[in-house]
Coordinates of C-alpha atoms in Angstrom, one line a residue:
Chain A
D1 CA -0.1 -0.2 0.1
A2 CA 1.1 3.6 -0.8
G3 CA 1.9 5.4 2.1
V4 CA 1.8 9.3 2.5
I5 CA 3.7 10.6 -0.6
Q6 CA 5.8 14.1 0.0
S7 CA 7.5 16.0 -2.7
P8 CA 10.0 17.2 -3.0
R9 CA 12.2 15.3 -0.3
H10 CA 15.0 18.1 -0.3
E11 CA 14.5 21.6 -1.2
V12 CA 17.4 24.4 -1.5
T13 CA 16.5 27.9 -2.0
E14 CA 17.5 31.2 -1.8
M15 CA 15.9 34.0 0.6
G16 CA 12.9 35.8 -0.6
Q17 CA 12.1 32.7 -3.0
E18 CA 8.5 30.8 -3.2
V19 CA 8.6 27.5 -1.7
T20 CA 5.7 25.0 -2.4
L21 CA 5.7 21.5 -0.9
R22 CA 3.4 18.9 -2.0
C23 CA 1.5 16.1 -0.2
K24 CA -0.3 12.9 -1.4
P25 CA -2.2 11.6 1.6
I26 CA -3.3 7.8 1.8
S27 CA -6.4 7.1 -0.2
G28 CA -9.6 7.0 1.9
H29 CA -7.9 8.9 4.8
D30 CA -10.3 12.1 5.6
Y31 CA -7.8 14.3 7.7
L32 CA -4.4 15.8 6.6
F33 CA -1.9 17.4 8.8
W34 CA 1.0 19.5 8.2
Y35 CA 3.8 19.5 10.7
R36 CA 7.2 21.3 11.1
Q37 CA 10.2 19.7 12.8
T38 CA 13.1 21.8 14.1
M39 CA 15.8 21.7 16.4
M40 CA 14.5 24.6 18.6
R41 CA 10.6 23.8 18.6
G42 CA 10.8 20.1 17.7
L43 CA 7.7 18.9 16.0
E44 CA 5.0 21.2 16.0
L45 CA 1.2 21.3 14.2
L46 CA 1.0 24.0 11.5
I47 CA -2.6 23.1 9.9
Y48 CA -5.0 20.2 9.5
F49 CA -7.8 19.6 7.3
N50 CA -11.0 17.5 7.5
N51 CA -12.7 16.4 4.5
N52 CA -10.6 18.9 2.5
V53 CA -11.8 22.0 4.5
P54 CA -8.9 23.6 7.0
I55 CA -10.1 23.0 10.6
D56 CA -7.2 24.6 12.6
D57 CA -4.5 26.9 11.3
S58 CA -3.5 28.2 14.6
G59 CA 0.1 26.9 14.3
M60 CA 0.8 28.6 10.9
P61 CA 3.5 30.9 12.0
E62 CA 2.9 34.0 9.7
D63 CA 1.2 35.3 6.6
R64 CA 3.8 34.2 4.5
F65 CA 2.6 30.6 5.1
S66 CA -0.4 29.1 3.5
A67 CA -1.9 25.9 3.0
K68 CA -4.6 24.5 0.4
M69 CA -6.3 21.0 -0.1
P70 CA -8.1 21.3 -3.3
N71 CA -9.3 17.7 -3.2
A72 CA -9.0 14.4 -1.2
S73 CA -5.9 13.5 -2.8
F74 CA -3.4 16.2 -2.8
S75 CA -2.5 19.2 -0.5
T76 CA -0.1 22.0 -0.5
L77 CA 2.1 24.2 1.6
K78 CA 3.3 27.6 0.3
I79 CA 5.8 29.6 1.9
Q80 CA 6.1 33.1 0.2
P81 CA 8.6 34.7 0.6
S82 CA 11.1 32.0 2.3
E83 CA 13.2 33.0 5.0
P84 CA 16.2 31.2 6.5
R85 CA 14.3 30.8 9.7
D86 CA 11.6 28.4 7.8
S87 CA 14.3 25.8 7.1
A88 CA 13.1 22.6 8.8
V89 CA 11.8 19.5 7.8
Y90 CA 8.0 19.5 6.9
F91 CA 6.0 16.5 7.3
C92 CA 2.5 15.8 6.0
A93 CA 0.5 13.3 7.6
S94 CA -3.0 11.7 7.0
S95 CA -5.7 9.6 9.0
Y96 CA -9.0 8.0 9.0
G97 CA -11.2 9.6 11.5
M98 CA -11.8 6.8 13.9
G99 CA -8.1 6.3 15.0
V100 CA -7.5 8.9 17.6
G101 CA -4.0 10.4 17.0
E102 CA -2.9 7.7 15.1
L103 CA -1.3 9.5 12.4
F104 CA 0.3 8.3 9.2
F105 CA 3.6 10.2 8.4
G106 CA 5.1 11.2 5.0
E107 CA 9.1 10.8 4.9
G108 CA 9.2 14.7 4.9
S109 CA 10.4 17.5 2.9
R110 CA 13.8 19.0 4.3
L111 CA 13.7 22.8 3.3
T112 CA 17.0 24.6 3.4
V113 CA 16.7 28.4 2.8
L114 CA 20.0 30.1 2.3
Chain B
D1 CA 6.1 27.1 26.8
Q2 CA 7.1 23.3 26.3
Q3 CA 3.6 21.3 27.8
V4 CA 5.2 18.1 26.6
K5 CA 8.9 17.5 27.8
Q6 CA 11.2 14.5 27.4
N7 CA 13.9 15.5 29.7
S8 CA 16.5 12.6 28.4
P9 CA 17.8 13.5 25.2
S10 CA 19.4 9.9 24.7
L11 CA 19.3 6.6 26.1
S12 CA 21.8 3.6 25.6
V13 CA 20.7 0.2 26.5
Q14 CA 22.1 -3.3 25.8
E15 CA 20.0 -5.8 23.8
G16 CA 17.6 -7.9 25.9
R17 CA 17.5 -5.6 28.8
I18 CA 14.6 -3.1 29.6
S19 CA 14.4 0.6 27.8
I20 CA 12.6 3.1 30.0
L21 CA 11.7 6.1 28.1
N22 CA 10.1 9.1 30.0
C23 CA 7.6 12.1 29.5
D24 CA 6.3 14.7 31.6
Y25 CA 3.5 16.9 30.8
T26 CA 2.4 20.1 32.4
N27 CA -1.6 20.3 30.9
S28 CA -3.6 18.7 33.0
M29 CA -6.2 18.8 30.5
F30 CA -4.5 16.5 28.0
D31 CA -6.5 13.2 27.9
Y32 CA -4.9 11.1 25.6
F33 CA -1.1 10.2 25.2
L34 CA 0.7 8.3 22.4
W35 CA 4.4 7.4 21.7
Y36 CA 5.8 7.6 18.3
K37 CA 9.0 6.1 16.7
K38 CA 11.2 7.8 14.2
Y39 CA 13.9 6.4 12.0
P40 CA 16.4 8.7 10.3
A41 CA 14.9 9.9 6.8
E42 CA 11.7 8.5 7.7
G43 CA 8.6 9.9 9.4
P44 CA 7.4 9.2 13.0
T45 CA 5.4 5.9 13.2
F46 CA 2.6 5.5 15.7
L47 CA 3.7 2.6 18.4
I48 CA 1.2 2.6 21.5
S49 CA -1.4 5.0 23.0
I50 CA -3.1 5.4 26.2
S51 CA -6.1 7.3 27.1
S52 CA -6.2 9.1 30.7
I53 CA -8.9 6.8 31.8
K54 CA -6.4 4.0 32.1
D55 CA -2.8 3.9 33.8
K56 CA -1.3 0.9 31.6
N57 CA -1.8 -0.5 28.0
E58 CA 0.5 -3.1 26.7
D59 CA 1.2 -4.2 23.3
G60 CA 3.6 -7.0 22.7
R61 CA 7.0 -5.6 24.2
F62 CA 5.9 -2.2 24.4
T63 CA 4.0 -1.0 27.3
V64 CA 3.0 2.4 28.3
F65 CA 2.3 3.7 32.2
L66 CA 0.4 6.7 32.9
N67 CA 0.5 8.4 36.4
K68 CA -2.0 11.4 35.9
S69 CA -1.1 12.5 39.5
A70 CA 2.5 13.0 38.5
K71 CA 1.7 14.0 35.1
H72 CA 4.0 11.5 33.9
L73 CA 4.1 8.8 31.2
S74 CA 6.6 6.3 30.4
L75 CA 7.3 3.7 27.6
H76 CA 8.9 0.4 28.8
I77 CA 10.5 -1.7 25.9
V78 CA 11.0 -5.2 26.8
P79 CA 13.3 -6.9 25.7
S80 CA 15.0 -4.1 24.1
Q81 CA 16.2 -5.1 20.3
P82 CA 18.8 -3.3 18.1
G83 CA 16.0 -2.6 15.6
D84 CA 14.6 -0.5 18.4
S85 CA 17.1 1.8 18.0
A86 CA 15.3 4.9 16.8
V87 CA 14.0 8.3 18.1
Y88 CA 11.0 8.1 20.3
F89 CA 8.4 11.1 20.8
C90 CA 5.7 11.2 23.2
A91 CA 2.8 13.3 22.3
A92 CA -0.6 14.7 23.9
I93 CA -4.0 15.7 22.9
L94 CA -6.3 17.9 24.3
N95 CA -10.1 17.0 24.0
A96 CA -9.2 13.8 22.0
G97 CA -12.9 13.2 21.4
G98 CA -13.7 16.4 19.8
T99 CA -12.4 18.0 16.7
S100 CA -8.7 18.4 18.0
Y101 CA -8.3 14.5 17.8
G102 CA -5.2 14.8 15.7
K103 CA -3.8 18.0 17.1
L104 CA -0.8 16.1 18.7
T105 CA 1.5 18.3 21.0
F106 CA 5.0 16.5 21.0
G107 CA 8.0 16.3 23.1
Q108 CA 11.5 16.8 21.9
G109 CA 12.1 13.4 21.6
T110 CA 14.6 10.6 23.0
I111 CA 17.4 8.9 20.9
L112 CA 17.5 5.2 21.8
T113 CA 20.4 3.3 21.1
V114 CA 20.2 -0.6 21.7
H115 CA 23.7 -2.2 21.4
P116 CA 23.9 -5.7 20.7

């Protein structure tokens, strides 16, 4: 079975550039989450969707960050403009509503902003 | 404000012995707790969970203990195997039965190394 698929796996960009991270959740899952992992803050939730609708975006650090889920099989996290402090590993996860907290994570997208 | 804390950055254990990973939390409203395991270059994978109405949950070699009065949970791995070497994260959920069921607050992680 295909797991959560994220792309790109690695991204190196320069400050000020736009970055788009992509995620394909597991088919049939109705929740999708974007998490970010940094040395300073660990793993933190940015935003999550239920049935393609954003439910809670209180973790999105600022207006430079935006996320969309146009359909059940695709989501994007966009950073515009990017800054060096955005450097982190961004994880997408999905789940089916019955399993409390049992999320299936992708392999992550490592972002480096120079 | 770190609501979920794993105070030991690393733990080294001999194969066959018990591994005990600890986690403390500050918010008494957390009502569900989980442990995730993470290998390098992979995403975290769910390991085991426990509801706040229980004090123990067991799954094979893995047991999670919850002490609500102390706001402390621990993960026991018996016996430890070299393949258990990974980063272990504890996580907590507020109002697990509501809309925030997937809104996990993670600890910083503990690196477990199991030596053959």
